[in-house]
């Protein structure tokens, strides 16, 4: 019960801080932080989705940025054609795009799920180091594809004229946008929380611990892992759609492997296999970047030792440290 | 004549120049405990791995309840009712003992695509699991993390997982491996009541165990079965004594 309480306190305090952030920062006349924290919430969403496959199913994907990028480009391309007033060339029906959030974010989720289905179907035939390498290769392939795709800006990407539109909400307002990001993060966290504790989730956790045993018990593990991979891809795609809106820019950099690496660092720093941990990881990493980068451009020199320390001494990352839950997998 | 539950026809498996399985043919009858014995390197585990689907034979066929399962993957064979345990303990070390067995129960129930309801509080998973744990004498340790159990208890747990899938046949690859005399006797006591209800193919080194449990014994030498008979006749078989029991008198 004691642990349960400590955990609840950590989560409630965290939630209260996130909810109170816009009024506080506005009062402090540091409204810039709202925009920064929108970005953090979005990366937290991506990190939670990676934790689902990395922390619970044992799939170390180093290509998660691919889905972030695909989601962002879905929003970017749809908005691009609205601005240009042209039809989307690769889709039938002469559709001239959309800036409606439901349509463009929905498209981002669908398209990134499809990419996850194809990439996962091929990658999951391997495991271990080969899985890391093949997911990395797919992400880099997409990266170079979009770099050379001059129709949509190539290396320079697409600048968005405006954020997506939700009837009754002004997303151009940073505080509103922040709350939308926070709400989507919380919704996704809740979904993941239910999933990892469900029957399906138990199958995933079994696969992480002992896939051979799972097969011997009669589970065709490939199917379960693939579905899990697609759910994670969908989450990252949504994060991509939001990041496009946050920065009002879409570029291939999102797919670069260093971005995938950053998301993985957030998961490890925050606590693998904890669902909530990656949020703490995203806050820590991006704040650290923000603060340290003001002093030196070589801020990674400080991040490195911190990460080594966490990996060596805090298996459950920041979250495990805060909740006192050194915890076990599974 | 009783129809056999598992029929193995002329199984061949080579690793380079080594023929680890050199034409294994075998019939396992329903309800019997059929032991597979042989000296080290006789190819017992290779044989079991082909039966469970972890290895593909180069030649030969495997029939389970009359169905050709030679090309079936491990999980499909398991779903047909062919369960196995491993020589090196294979459990979920970070789950509790109860969760380990619950995974086996869940496998037989299906419903694996339920994404929402909490699984751990689902009595349809945990009640049958507890019952099986009780049968192998581990119910007191149901909430202990499996990785923290003693070796012998982990072996019992693995057996419980096999039983919980309610298999038609169980492949046990050296269930007593690494066990002390006491633990070994305990395991024998657990297996003995299963006799008659469950078909078991038992690979085992411990001769006391084999003679205590087996209805029939097949002796494997250099990948070839040299005899299949009752324990009594195997004990008196000259070829077996010469090749395996190391007794030439």
Coordinates of C-alpha atoms in Angstrom, one line a residue:
Chain A
X1 CA 0.0 0.0 0.0
X2 CA 2.9 2.3 0.8
X3 CA 4.3 2.0 -2.6
X4 CA 0.9 2.4 -4.1
X5 CA 0.5 5.7 -2.3
X6 CA 3.9 7.0 -3.2
X7 CA 3.2 6.1 -6.8
X8 CA -0.2 7.9 -6.7
X9 CA 1.4 11.0 -5.2
X10 CA 4.1 11.2 -7.8
X11 CA 1.6 10.8 -10.6
X12 CA -0.9 13.3 -9.1
X13 CA 1.7 15.9 -8.4
X14 CA 3.1 15.5 -11.9
X15 CA -0.4 15.8 -13.4
X16 CA -1.2 18.9 -11.3
X17 CA 2.0 20.6 -12.4
X18 CA 1.3 19.8 -16.1
X19 CA -2.3 21.1 -15.8
X20 CA -1.3 24.3 -14.0
X21 CA 1.6 25.0 -16.3
X22 CA 0.0 27.6 -18.7
X23 CA -1.5 29.9 -16.0
X24 CA 1.7 29.8 -14.0
X25 CA 3.9 30.6 -16.9
X26 CA 1.6 33.3 -18.1
X27 CA 1.6 34.8 -14.7
X28 CA 5.4 34.7 -14.6
X29 CA 5.5 36.2 -18.1
X30 CA 7.4 33.2 -19.4
X31 CA 4.8 32.1 -21.9
X32 CA 7.5 30.7 -24.0
X33 CA 7.5 27.7 -21.7
X34 CA 4.0 26.7 -22.9
X35 CA 5.4 26.1 -26.4
X36 CA 8.4 24.2 -25.0
X37 CA 6.1 22.0 -22.9
X38 CA 3.8 21.3 -25.8
X39 CA 6.9 19.9 -27.6
X40 CA 7.7 17.9 -24.5
X41 CA 4.2 16.5 -24.2
X42 CA 4.4 15.5 -27.9
X43 CA 7.7 13.8 -27.4
X44 CA 6.4 12.1 -24.3
X45 CA 3.6 10.7 -26.4
X46 CA 6.2 9.3 -28.9
X47 CA 8.3 7.9 -26.0
X48 CA 5.3 6.2 -24.3
X49 CA 4.5 4.5 -27.7
X50 CA 8.1 3.3 -27.9
X51 CA 7.9 2.1 -24.3
X52 CA 5.0 -0.1 -25.3
X53 CA 7.2 -2.1 -27.7
X54 CA 10.6 -1.6 -26.1
X55 CA 9.6 -1.9 -22.4
X56 CA 6.8 -4.4 -22.6
X57 CA 7.4 -6.5 -25.6
X58 CA 11.2 -6.3 -25.7
X59 CA 11.4 -4.9 -29.3
X60 CA 14.3 -2.5 -29.4
X61 CA 13.3 -0.4 -32.4
X62 CA 15.8 2.2 -33.4
X63 CA 13.5 3.4 -36.2
X64 CA 10.6 4.9 -34.2
X65 CA 11.3 8.3 -35.8
X66 CA 10.0 6.9 -39.0
X67 CA 6.5 6.9 -37.7
X68 CA 6.9 10.4 -36.2
X69 CA 8.0 11.6 -39.6
X70 CA 5.3 9.8 -41.5
X71 CA 2.6 11.3 -39.2
X72 CA 4.1 14.7 -39.6
X73 CA 4.3 14.5 -43.4
X74 CA 0.7 13.3 -43.5
X75 CA -0.3 16.6 -41.9
X76 CA 2.2 18.5 -43.9
X77 CA 1.2 17.2 -47.3
X78 CA -2.5 17.6 -46.7
X79 CA -1.9 21.2 -45.6
X80 CA 0.5 21.9 -48.4
X81 CA -2.2 21.1 -51.0
X82 CA -4.7 23.3 -49.2
X83 CA -2.2 26.2 -49.5
X84 CA -1.3 25.4 -53.1
X85 CA -4.9 24.7 -54.0
X86 CA -3.7 21.6 -56.0
X87 CA -4.9 18.0 -56.0
X88 CA -2.8 15.4 -54.2
X89 CA -1.0 13.7 -57.1
X90 CA -0.6 10.2 -55.6
X91 CA -4.2 9.8 -54.5
X92 CA -7.2 9.3 -56.7
X93 CA -10.2 11.6 -56.7
X94 CA -8.4 14.9 -57.0
X95 CA -8.5 15.6 -53.2
X96 CA -7.0 19.0 -52.4
X97 CA -5.9 18.2 -48.9
X98 CA -7.3 19.3 -45.5
X99 CA -6.4 21.4 -42.5
X100 CA -9.2 19.9 -40.4
X101 CA -7.5 18.3 -37.4
X102 CA -9.8 15.3 -37.3
X103 CA -9.1 14.5 -40.9
X104 CA -5.4 15.3 -41.0
X105 CA -4.4 13.8 -37.6
X106 CA -6.6 10.8 -38.4
X107 CA -4.8 10.4 -41.7
X108 CA -1.5 10.6 -39.8
X109 CA -2.6 7.8 -37.5
X110 CA -3.8 5.6 -40.3
X111 CA -0.8 6.2 -42.6
X112 CA 1.7 5.6 -39.8
X113 CA -0.1 2.4 -38.8
X114 CA 0.1 1.1 -42.3
X115 CA 3.8 1.9 -42.4
X116 CA 4.2 0.2 -39.1
X117 CA 2.4 -2.8 -40.4
X118 CA 4.7 -3.2 -43.4
X119 CA 7.9 -2.3 -41.6
X120 CA 6.9 -4.5 -38.6
X121 CA 5.9 -7.4 -40.8
X122 CA 9.4 -7.5 -42.3
X123 CA 11.4 -6.5 -39.3
X124 CA 9.8 -8.9 -36.9
X125 CA 11.1 -11.8 -38.9
X126 CA 14.4 -10.9 -37.1
X127 CA 15.2 -10.3 -33.5
X128 CA 17.9 -8.8 -31.3
X129 CA 20.6 -6.8 -33.0
X130 CA 19.2 -7.6 -36.4
X131 CA 15.8 -6.1 -35.4
X132 CA 17.6 -2.9 -34.2
X133 CA 19.5 -2.7 -37.5
X134 CA 16.5 -3.4 -39.8
X135 CA 14.2 -0.8 -38.1
X136 CA 17.1 1.7 -38.3
X137 CA 17.5 0.9 -42.0
X138 CA 13.8 1.4 -42.7
X139 CA 13.8 4.8 -40.9
X140 CA 16.9 5.9 -42.8
X141 CA 15.4 4.8 -46.1
X142 CA 12.3 7.0 -45.4
X143 CA 14.6 9.8 -44.3
X144 CA 16.5 9.8 -47.6
X145 CA 13.3 9.3 -49.6
X146 CA 11.8 12.5 -48.1
X147 CA 15.2 14.3 -48.5
X148 CA 15.0 13.7 -52.2
X149 CA 11.3 14.3 -52.5
X150 CA 11.6 17.8 -53.9
X151 CA 7.8 18.2 -54.5
X152 CA 7.5 18.5 -50.8
X153 CA 10.5 20.7 -50.1
X154 CA 13.1 17.9 -50.0
X155 CA 15.7 18.7 -47.4
X156 CA 14.0 22.0 -46.6
X157 CA 10.7 20.4 -45.7
X158 CA 7.3 22.1 -45.7
X159 CA 6.4 25.2 -43.9
X160 CA 2.8 25.2 -42.7
X161 CA 0.8 28.4 -43.0
X162 CA -1.3 27.6 -40.0
X163 CA -2.1 24.9 -37.4
X164 CA -4.8 22.3 -38.0
X165 CA -8.3 23.4 -37.1
X166 CA -10.7 22.0 -34.5
X167 CA -14.1 23.6 -34.5
X168 CA -14.5 25.6 -31.3
X169 CA -10.8 25.6 -30.4
X170 CA -8.1 28.0 -31.4
X171 CA -5.0 25.9 -31.8
X172 CA -3.0 29.0 -32.8
X173 CA -3.3 29.9 -29.1
X174 CA -0.3 28.1 -27.4
X175 CA -2.2 27.4 -24.2
X176 CA -5.1 25.7 -26.1
X177 CA -2.7 23.7 -28.2
X178 CA -0.8 22.7 -25.1
X179 CA -4.0 21.4 -23.4
X180 CA -4.9 19.4 -26.6
X181 CA -1.4 17.8 -26.6
X182 CA -1.7 17.0 -22.9
X183 CA -5.2 15.5 -23.3
X184 CA -4.0 13.3 -26.2
X185 CA -1.0 12.2 -24.2
X186 CA -3.2 11.3 -21.2
X187 CA -5.6 9.5 -23.4
X188 CA -2.8 7.5 -25.0
X189 CA -1.3 6.7 -21.7
X190 CA -4.6 5.4 -20.4
X191 CA -5.0 3.2 -23.5
X192 CA -1.5 1.8 -23.1
X193 CA -2.1 1.3 -19.4
X194 CA -5.2 -0.8 -20.1
X195 CA -3.4 -2.7 -22.9
X196 CA -0.4 -3.7 -20.9
X197 CA -2.6 -5.1 -18.1
X198 CA -4.9 -6.9 -20.4
X199 CA -4.7 -10.4 -21.7
X200 CA -3.0 -9.1 -24.8
X201 CA -0.6 -7.2 -22.7
X202 CA 0.3 -10.3 -20.7
X203 CA 1.1 -12.0 -24.0
X204 CA 3.4 -9.1 -24.9
X205 CA 5.2 -9.3 -21.6
X206 CA 5.5 -13.0 -21.9
X207 CA 7.2 -12.5 -25.3
X208 CA 9.7 -10.1 -23.8
X209 CA 10.7 -12.5 -21.0
X210 CA 10.8 -15.8 -22.9
X211 CA 9.5 -15.9 -26.5
X212 CA 10.5 -19.6 -26.9
X213 CA 8.3 -20.5 -24.0
X214 CA 5.4 -18.5 -25.4
X215 CA 5.5 -20.4 -28.6
X216 CA 5.8 -23.7 -26.7
X217 CA 2.6 -22.7 -24.9
X218 CA 0.9 -22.3 -28.2
X219 CA 1.1 -18.5 -28.9
X220 CA 2.0 -17.5 -32.4
X221 CA 4.1 -14.7 -31.1
X222 CA 4.7 -13.0 -34.4
X223 CA 1.1 -11.9 -34.7
X224 CA 1.0 -10.4 -31.3
X225 CA 4.2 -8.5 -31.7
X226 CA 3.1 -7.1 -35.0
X227 CA -0.1 -5.8 -33.6
X228 CA 1.8 -4.2 -30.7
X229 CA 4.2 -2.7 -33.2
X230 CA 1.3 -1.2 -35.2
X231 CA -0.3 0.3 -32.0
X232 CA 3.1 1.9 -31.1
X233 CA 3.5 3.2 -34.7
X234 CA 0.0 4.7 -34.5
X235 CA 0.9 6.5 -31.3
X236 CA 4.1 7.9 -32.8
X237 CA 2.2 8.9 -35.9
X238 CA -0.1 11.0 -33.8
X239 CA 2.9 12.5 -32.1
X240 CA 4.2 13.4 -35.5
X241 CA 1.0 15.1 -36.5
X242 CA 1.2 17.2 -33.3
X243 CA 4.9 18.1 -33.8
X244 CA 4.1 19.3 -37.3
X245 CA 1.5 21.6 -35.7
X246 CA 3.7 22.7 -32.9
X247 CA 6.5 23.8 -35.0
X248 CA 4.4 24.6 -38.1
X249 CA 7.1 22.9 -40.0
X250 CA 7.6 19.4 -41.4
X251 CA 11.0 18.1 -42.4
X252 CA 12.9 14.9 -42.9
X253 CA 14.9 15.5 -39.8
X254 CA 12.1 13.8 -37.8
X255 CA 13.0 10.5 -39.4
X256 CA 16.8 10.8 -38.9
X257 CA 18.1 8.0 -36.7
X258 CA 19.3 10.5 -34.1
X259 CA 15.7 11.4 -33.5
X260 CA 14.8 7.8 -32.9
X261 CA 17.7 7.6 -30.6
X262 CA 16.5 10.6 -28.6
X263 CA 13.1 9.0 -28.1
X264 CA 14.8 5.9 -26.9
X265 CA 16.9 7.9 -24.5
X266 CA 13.7 9.4 -23.1
X267 CA 12.3 5.9 -22.5
X268 CA 15.4 4.7 -20.8
X269 CA 16.0 7.8 -18.7
X270 CA 12.3 7.9 -17.6
X271 CA 12.0 4.2 -16.9
X272 CA 11.5 1.4 -19.4
X273 CA 8.4 -0.7 -19.0
X274 CA 6.5 1.7 -16.8
X275 CA 4.2 3.6 -19.3
X276 CA 4.4 6.8 -17.1
X277 CA 8.2 6.8 -16.9
X278 CA 8.8 8.0 -20.5
X279 CA 6.9 11.2 -19.8
X280 CA 9.4 12.0 -17.0
X281 CA 12.1 11.0 -19.4
X282 CA 10.9 13.4 -22.1
X283 CA 10.6 16.3 -19.6
X284 CA 14.0 15.6 -18.2
X285 CA 15.8 15.2 -21.5
X286 CA 14.2 18.2 -23.3
X287 CA 14.5 20.5 -20.3
X288 CA 18.1 19.4 -19.9
X289 CA 18.7 20.2 -23.5
X290 CA 17.0 23.6 -23.1
X291 CA 19.0 24.6 -20.1
X292 CA 22.3 23.1 -20.9
X293 CA 22.3 24.3 -24.6
X294 CA 22.2 27.8 -23.3
X295 CA 25.6 27.3 -21.8
X296 CA 27.3 25.1 -24.3
X297 CA 26.5 23.5 -27.7
X298 CA 28.2 20.4 -26.4
X299 CA 25.5 19.7 -23.9
X300 CA 25.6 16.0 -24.8
X301 CA 28.8 15.8 -22.9
X302 CA 26.7 16.2 -19.7
X303 CA 23.8 14.1 -20.9
X304 CA 26.1 11.1 -21.6
X305 CA 27.3 10.5 -18.0
X306 CA 23.8 11.1 -16.7
X307 CA 22.5 8.4 -19.0
X308 CA 25.2 6.0 -18.0
X309 CA 24.5 6.7 -14.4
X310 CA 20.8 6.0 -14.9
X311 CA 21.4 2.8 -16.9
X312 CA 23.8 1.5 -14.3
X313 CA 22.1 2.5 -11.1
X314 CA 18.4 3.1 -11.7
X315 CA 16.9 0.3 -13.7
X316 CA 13.5 1.9 -13.6
X317 CA 14.9 5.3 -14.5
X318 CA 13.6 8.6 -13.0
X319 CA 10.2 7.1 -12.5
X320 CA 11.5 4.2 -10.6
X321 CA 13.6 6.5 -8.5
X322 CA 10.6 8.8 -7.6
X323 CA 8.2 6.0 -6.9
X324 CA 10.8 3.9 -5.1
X325 CA 9.8 1.0 -7.4
X326 CA 13.0 -0.7 -8.5
X327 CA 10.5 -3.1 -9.8
X328 CA 10.6 -6.1 -12.0
X329 CA 9.7 -6.6 -15.6
X330 CA 6.5 -8.2 -16.6
Chain B
X1 CA -4.5 -53.0 -31.3
X2 CA -4.6 -49.4 -29.8
X3 CA -4.1 -46.6 -32.3
X4 CA -0.9 -44.7 -31.4
X5 CA -1.2 -41.0 -30.5
X6 CA 2.2 -40.1 -31.9
X7 CA 3.8 -41.9 -34.7
X8 CA 7.4 -41.0 -35.8
X9 CA 8.5 -42.4 -39.1
X10 CA 12.2 -42.6 -40.1
X11 CA 13.3 -39.2 -38.7
X12 CA 16.7 -38.1 -40.0
X13 CA 18.5 -34.9 -38.9
X14 CA 22.1 -34.2 -39.7
X15 CA 24.5 -31.5 -38.5
X16 CA 27.2 -31.5 -41.0
X17 CA 28.7 -35.1 -41.0
X18 CA 26.9 -36.0 -37.7
X19 CA 23.6 -37.8 -38.1
X20 CA 22.0 -36.8 -34.8
X21 CA 18.9 -38.6 -35.8
X22 CA 19.6 -41.5 -38.0
X23 CA 16.2 -43.0 -38.9
X24 CA 14.1 -42.8 -35.7
X25 CA 10.8 -44.6 -35.8
X26 CA 8.6 -44.6 -32.8
X27 CA 5.0 -45.2 -31.7
X28 CA 3.6 -43.6 -28.5
X29 CA 0.4 -45.1 -27.3
X30 CA -2.4 -43.0 -25.6
X31 CA -2.0 -42.9 -21.9
X32 CA 1.4 -44.4 -21.6
X33 CA 4.6 -43.0 -20.2
X34 CA 7.1 -43.7 -22.9
X35 CA 10.7 -43.1 -21.9
X36 CA 13.4 -42.2 -24.3
X37 CA 16.8 -43.1 -22.9
X38 CA 20.3 -43.3 -24.3
X39 CA 23.9 -42.3 -23.4
X40 CA 25.1 -38.7 -23.7
X41 CA 25.1 -37.6 -27.3
X42 CA 22.6 -40.2 -28.4
X43 CA 20.4 -37.5 -29.9
X44 CA 17.6 -37.4 -27.4
X45 CA 17.1 -33.7 -27.2
X46 CA 17.5 -33.4 -31.0
X47 CA 14.7 -35.9 -31.3
X48 CA 12.4 -34.0 -28.9
X49 CA 13.1 -30.8 -30.6
X50 CA 11.9 -32.2 -33.9
X51 CA 8.8 -33.6 -32.2
X52 CA 8.0 -30.2 -30.7
X53 CA 8.8 -28.4 -33.9
X54 CA 11.8 -26.4 -32.8
X55 CA 13.9 -28.3 -35.4
X56 CA 12.8 -29.4 -38.8
X57 CA 13.9 -33.0 -39.7
X58 CA 15.8 -33.5 -43.0
X59 CA 13.7 -36.6 -43.7
X60 CA 10.8 -38.5 -42.2
X61 CA 7.3 -37.8 -40.9
X62 CA 5.7 -37.0 -37.6
X63 CA 2.0 -37.9 -37.1
X64 CA 0.0 -36.7 -34.2
X65 CA -3.4 -38.2 -33.8
X66 CA -3.2 -39.3 -37.4
X67 CA -2.4 -35.8 -38.7
X68 CA 0.9 -35.1 -40.4
X69 CA 2.4 -32.3 -38.3
X70 CA 6.0 -32.5 -39.7
X71 CA 5.8 -29.0 -41.2
X72 CA 3.8 -27.4 -38.3
X73 CA 5.5 -24.6 -36.3
X74 CA 5.9 -25.0 -32.5
X75 CA 2.9 -22.9 -31.5
X76 CA 0.6 -24.8 -33.8
X77 CA 1.7 -28.2 -32.4
X78 CA 1.2 -26.8 -28.9
X79 CA -2.4 -25.7 -29.8
X80 CA -3.1 -29.3 -31.1
X81 CA -2.2 -30.5 -27.7
X82 CA 1.5 -31.4 -27.8
X83 CA 3.2 -29.6 -24.9
X84 CA 6.8 -29.7 -23.8
X85 CA 9.2 -28.8 -21.1
X86 CA 12.8 -28.0 -21.7
X87 CA 16.0 -29.5 -20.4
X88 CA 17.2 -26.1 -19.4
X89 CA 14.4 -24.5 -17.4
X90 CA 12.2 -22.2 -19.5
X91 CA 9.8 -20.1 -17.5
X92 CA 8.9 -16.4 -17.2
X93 CA 11.4 -15.3 -14.5
X94 CA 9.7 -11.9 -13.8
X95 CA 6.2 -13.2 -13.4
X96 CA 4.9 -14.7 -10.3
X97 CA 4.5 -18.5 -10.3
X98 CA 0.8 -18.0 -10.6
X99 CA 1.2 -15.7 -13.7
X100 CA 3.5 -18.3 -15.3
X101 CA 0.8 -20.9 -15.1
X102 CA -2.0 -18.4 -16.0
X103 CA -0.2 -17.7 -19.3
X104 CA -0.6 -21.4 -20.1
X105 CA -4.2 -21.3 -19.1
X106 CA -4.8 -18.3 -21.2
X107 CA -3.3 -20.0 -24.2
X108 CA -5.9 -22.7 -24.1
X109 CA -8.7 -20.2 -23.6
X110 CA -8.0 -18.0 -26.6
X111 CA -9.3 -14.5 -26.0
X112 CA -5.8 -13.1 -26.5
X113 CA -7.0 -10.2 -28.4
X114 CA -8.7 -8.6 -25.4
X115 CA -7.0 -5.3 -25.0
X116 CA -9.0 -3.7 -22.2
X117 CA -10.0 -5.8 -19.2
X118 CA -7.5 -6.4 -16.5
X119 CA -6.0 -9.8 -16.9
X120 CA -4.5 -10.4 -13.5
X121 CA -7.9 -10.0 -11.7
X122 CA -9.6 -12.4 -14.3
X123 CA -10.5 -15.4 -12.3
X124 CA -11.1 -17.5 -15.4
X125 CA -7.3 -17.3 -15.8
X126 CA -6.1 -17.5 -12.3
X127 CA -8.4 -20.1 -10.8
X128 CA -7.4 -23.0 -13.1
X129 CA -3.8 -21.9 -12.7
X130 CA -4.0 -22.1 -8.9
X131 CA -5.5 -25.5 -9.2
X132 CA -2.6 -26.8 -11.3
X133 CA -0.1 -25.2 -9.0
X134 CA -1.8 -27.1 -6.2
X135 CA -1.4 -30.3 -8.1
X136 CA 2.4 -29.8 -8.4
X137 CA 2.7 -28.7 -4.8
X138 CA 3.5 -25.0 -5.4
X139 CA 0.3 -23.3 -4.3
X140 CA 2.0 -21.8 -1.3
X141 CA 4.4 -20.1 -3.6
X142 CA 1.8 -18.8 -6.1
X143 CA 2.7 -15.2 -5.5
X144 CA 6.5 -15.6 -5.5
X145 CA 8.4 -14.3 -8.4
X146 CA 9.4 -17.3 -10.5
X147 CA 13.0 -16.2 -10.9
X148 CA 13.4 -16.4 -7.2
X149 CA 12.2 -20.0 -6.8
X150 CA 14.7 -22.8 -6.1
X151 CA 15.8 -24.9 -9.1
X152 CA 13.6 -27.8 -8.2
X153 CA 10.6 -25.6 -7.8
X154 CA 11.2 -24.0 -11.1
X155 CA 11.2 -27.4 -12.7
X156 CA 7.9 -28.2 -11.0
X157 CA 6.6 -24.8 -12.2
X158 CA 7.6 -25.7 -15.8
X159 CA 5.7 -29.0 -15.5
X160 CA 2.7 -27.1 -14.1
X161 CA 2.8 -24.8 -17.2
X162 CA 2.8 -27.9 -19.4
X163 CA -0.1 -29.4 -17.6
X164 CA -2.1 -26.2 -17.6
X165 CA -2.3 -26.2 -21.3
X166 CA -4.3 -29.4 -20.9
X167 CA -2.2 -31.2 -23.5
X168 CA -3.0 -34.6 -25.0
X169 CA 0.6 -35.4 -24.8
X170 CA 3.6 -34.0 -22.9
X171 CA 7.2 -34.1 -24.0
X172 CA 9.4 -33.9 -20.9
X173 CA 13.0 -33.3 -21.7
X174 CA 14.9 -34.4 -18.6
X175 CA 12.5 -33.0 -16.0
X176 CA 14.9 -34.1 -13.2
X177 CA 18.0 -32.4 -14.7
X178 CA 20.1 -30.8 -12.0
X179 CA 17.9 -32.0 -9.2
X180 CA 18.9 -33.6 -5.9
X181 CA 17.7 -37.0 -4.8
X182 CA 14.9 -35.4 -2.7
X183 CA 13.7 -33.1 -5.4
X184 CA 13.8 -35.9 -7.9
X185 CA 11.7 -38.1 -5.8
X186 CA 9.2 -35.3 -5.4
X187 CA 8.9 -34.9 -9.1
X188 CA 8.4 -38.6 -9.5
X189 CA 5.5 -38.4 -7.0
X190 CA 4.0 -35.6 -9.0
X191 CA 4.3 -37.5 -12.3
X192 CA 3.1 -40.9 -11.1
X193 CA -0.6 -40.0 -10.6
X194 CA -0.7 -38.7 -14.2
X195 CA 0.0 -42.2 -15.5
X196 CA -2.9 -43.4 -17.6
X197 CA -4.5 -40.0 -17.9
X198 CA -1.8 -38.3 -19.9
X199 CA 0.5 -39.5 -22.6
X200 CA 4.1 -38.6 -21.8
X201 CA 7.3 -39.0 -23.7
X202 CA 9.9 -38.8 -21.1
X203 CA 13.6 -38.2 -21.8
X204 CA 15.5 -38.9 -18.7
X205 CA 19.0 -39.8 -17.5
X206 CA 18.0 -40.9 -14.0
X207 CA 17.4 -44.7 -14.4
X208 CA 15.6 -45.0 -11.1
X209 CA 13.0 -42.5 -12.4
X210 CA 12.7 -44.1 -15.7
X211 CA 12.1 -47.6 -14.3
X212 CA 9.7 -46.2 -11.7
X213 CA 7.5 -44.3 -14.3
X214 CA 7.8 -45.8 -17.7
X215 CA 5.4 -48.2 -19.3
X216 CA 7.7 -48.7 -22.2
X217 CA 11.2 -47.6 -23.0
X218 CA 12.9 -46.8 -26.3
X219 CA 16.7 -46.9 -26.2
X220 CA 18.5 -44.5 -28.5
X221 CA 22.1 -45.0 -29.5
X222 CA 23.9 -42.7 -31.9
X223 CA 20.7 -41.4 -33.2
X224 CA 19.1 -44.8 -33.8
X225 CA 16.6 -46.6 -31.7
X226 CA 18.0 -50.1 -30.8
X227 CA 15.1 -51.4 -28.8
X228 CA 11.6 -50.5 -27.6
X229 CA 10.2 -52.7 -24.9
X230 CA 8.9 -52.9 -21.3
X231 CA 11.2 -51.8 -18.5
X232 CA 11.7 -55.4 -17.5
X233 CA 12.7 -56.6 -20.9
X234 CA 14.9 -53.5 -21.6
X235 CA 16.8 -54.3 -18.3
X236 CA 17.5 -57.8 -19.6
X237 CA 18.1 -56.8 -23.2
X238 CA 21.7 -57.7 -24.1
X239 CA 22.2 -55.1 -26.8
X240 CA 21.0 -52.4 -24.4
X241 CA 23.2 -53.5 -21.6
X242 CA 26.2 -53.6 -24.0
X243 CA 25.5 -50.2 -25.6
X244 CA 24.1 -48.3 -22.7
X245 CA 24.1 -49.7 -19.3
X246 CA 27.8 -50.4 -19.8
X247 CA 27.4 -53.9 -18.5
X248 CA 28.8 -56.6 -20.8
X249 CA 28.6 -59.5 -18.4

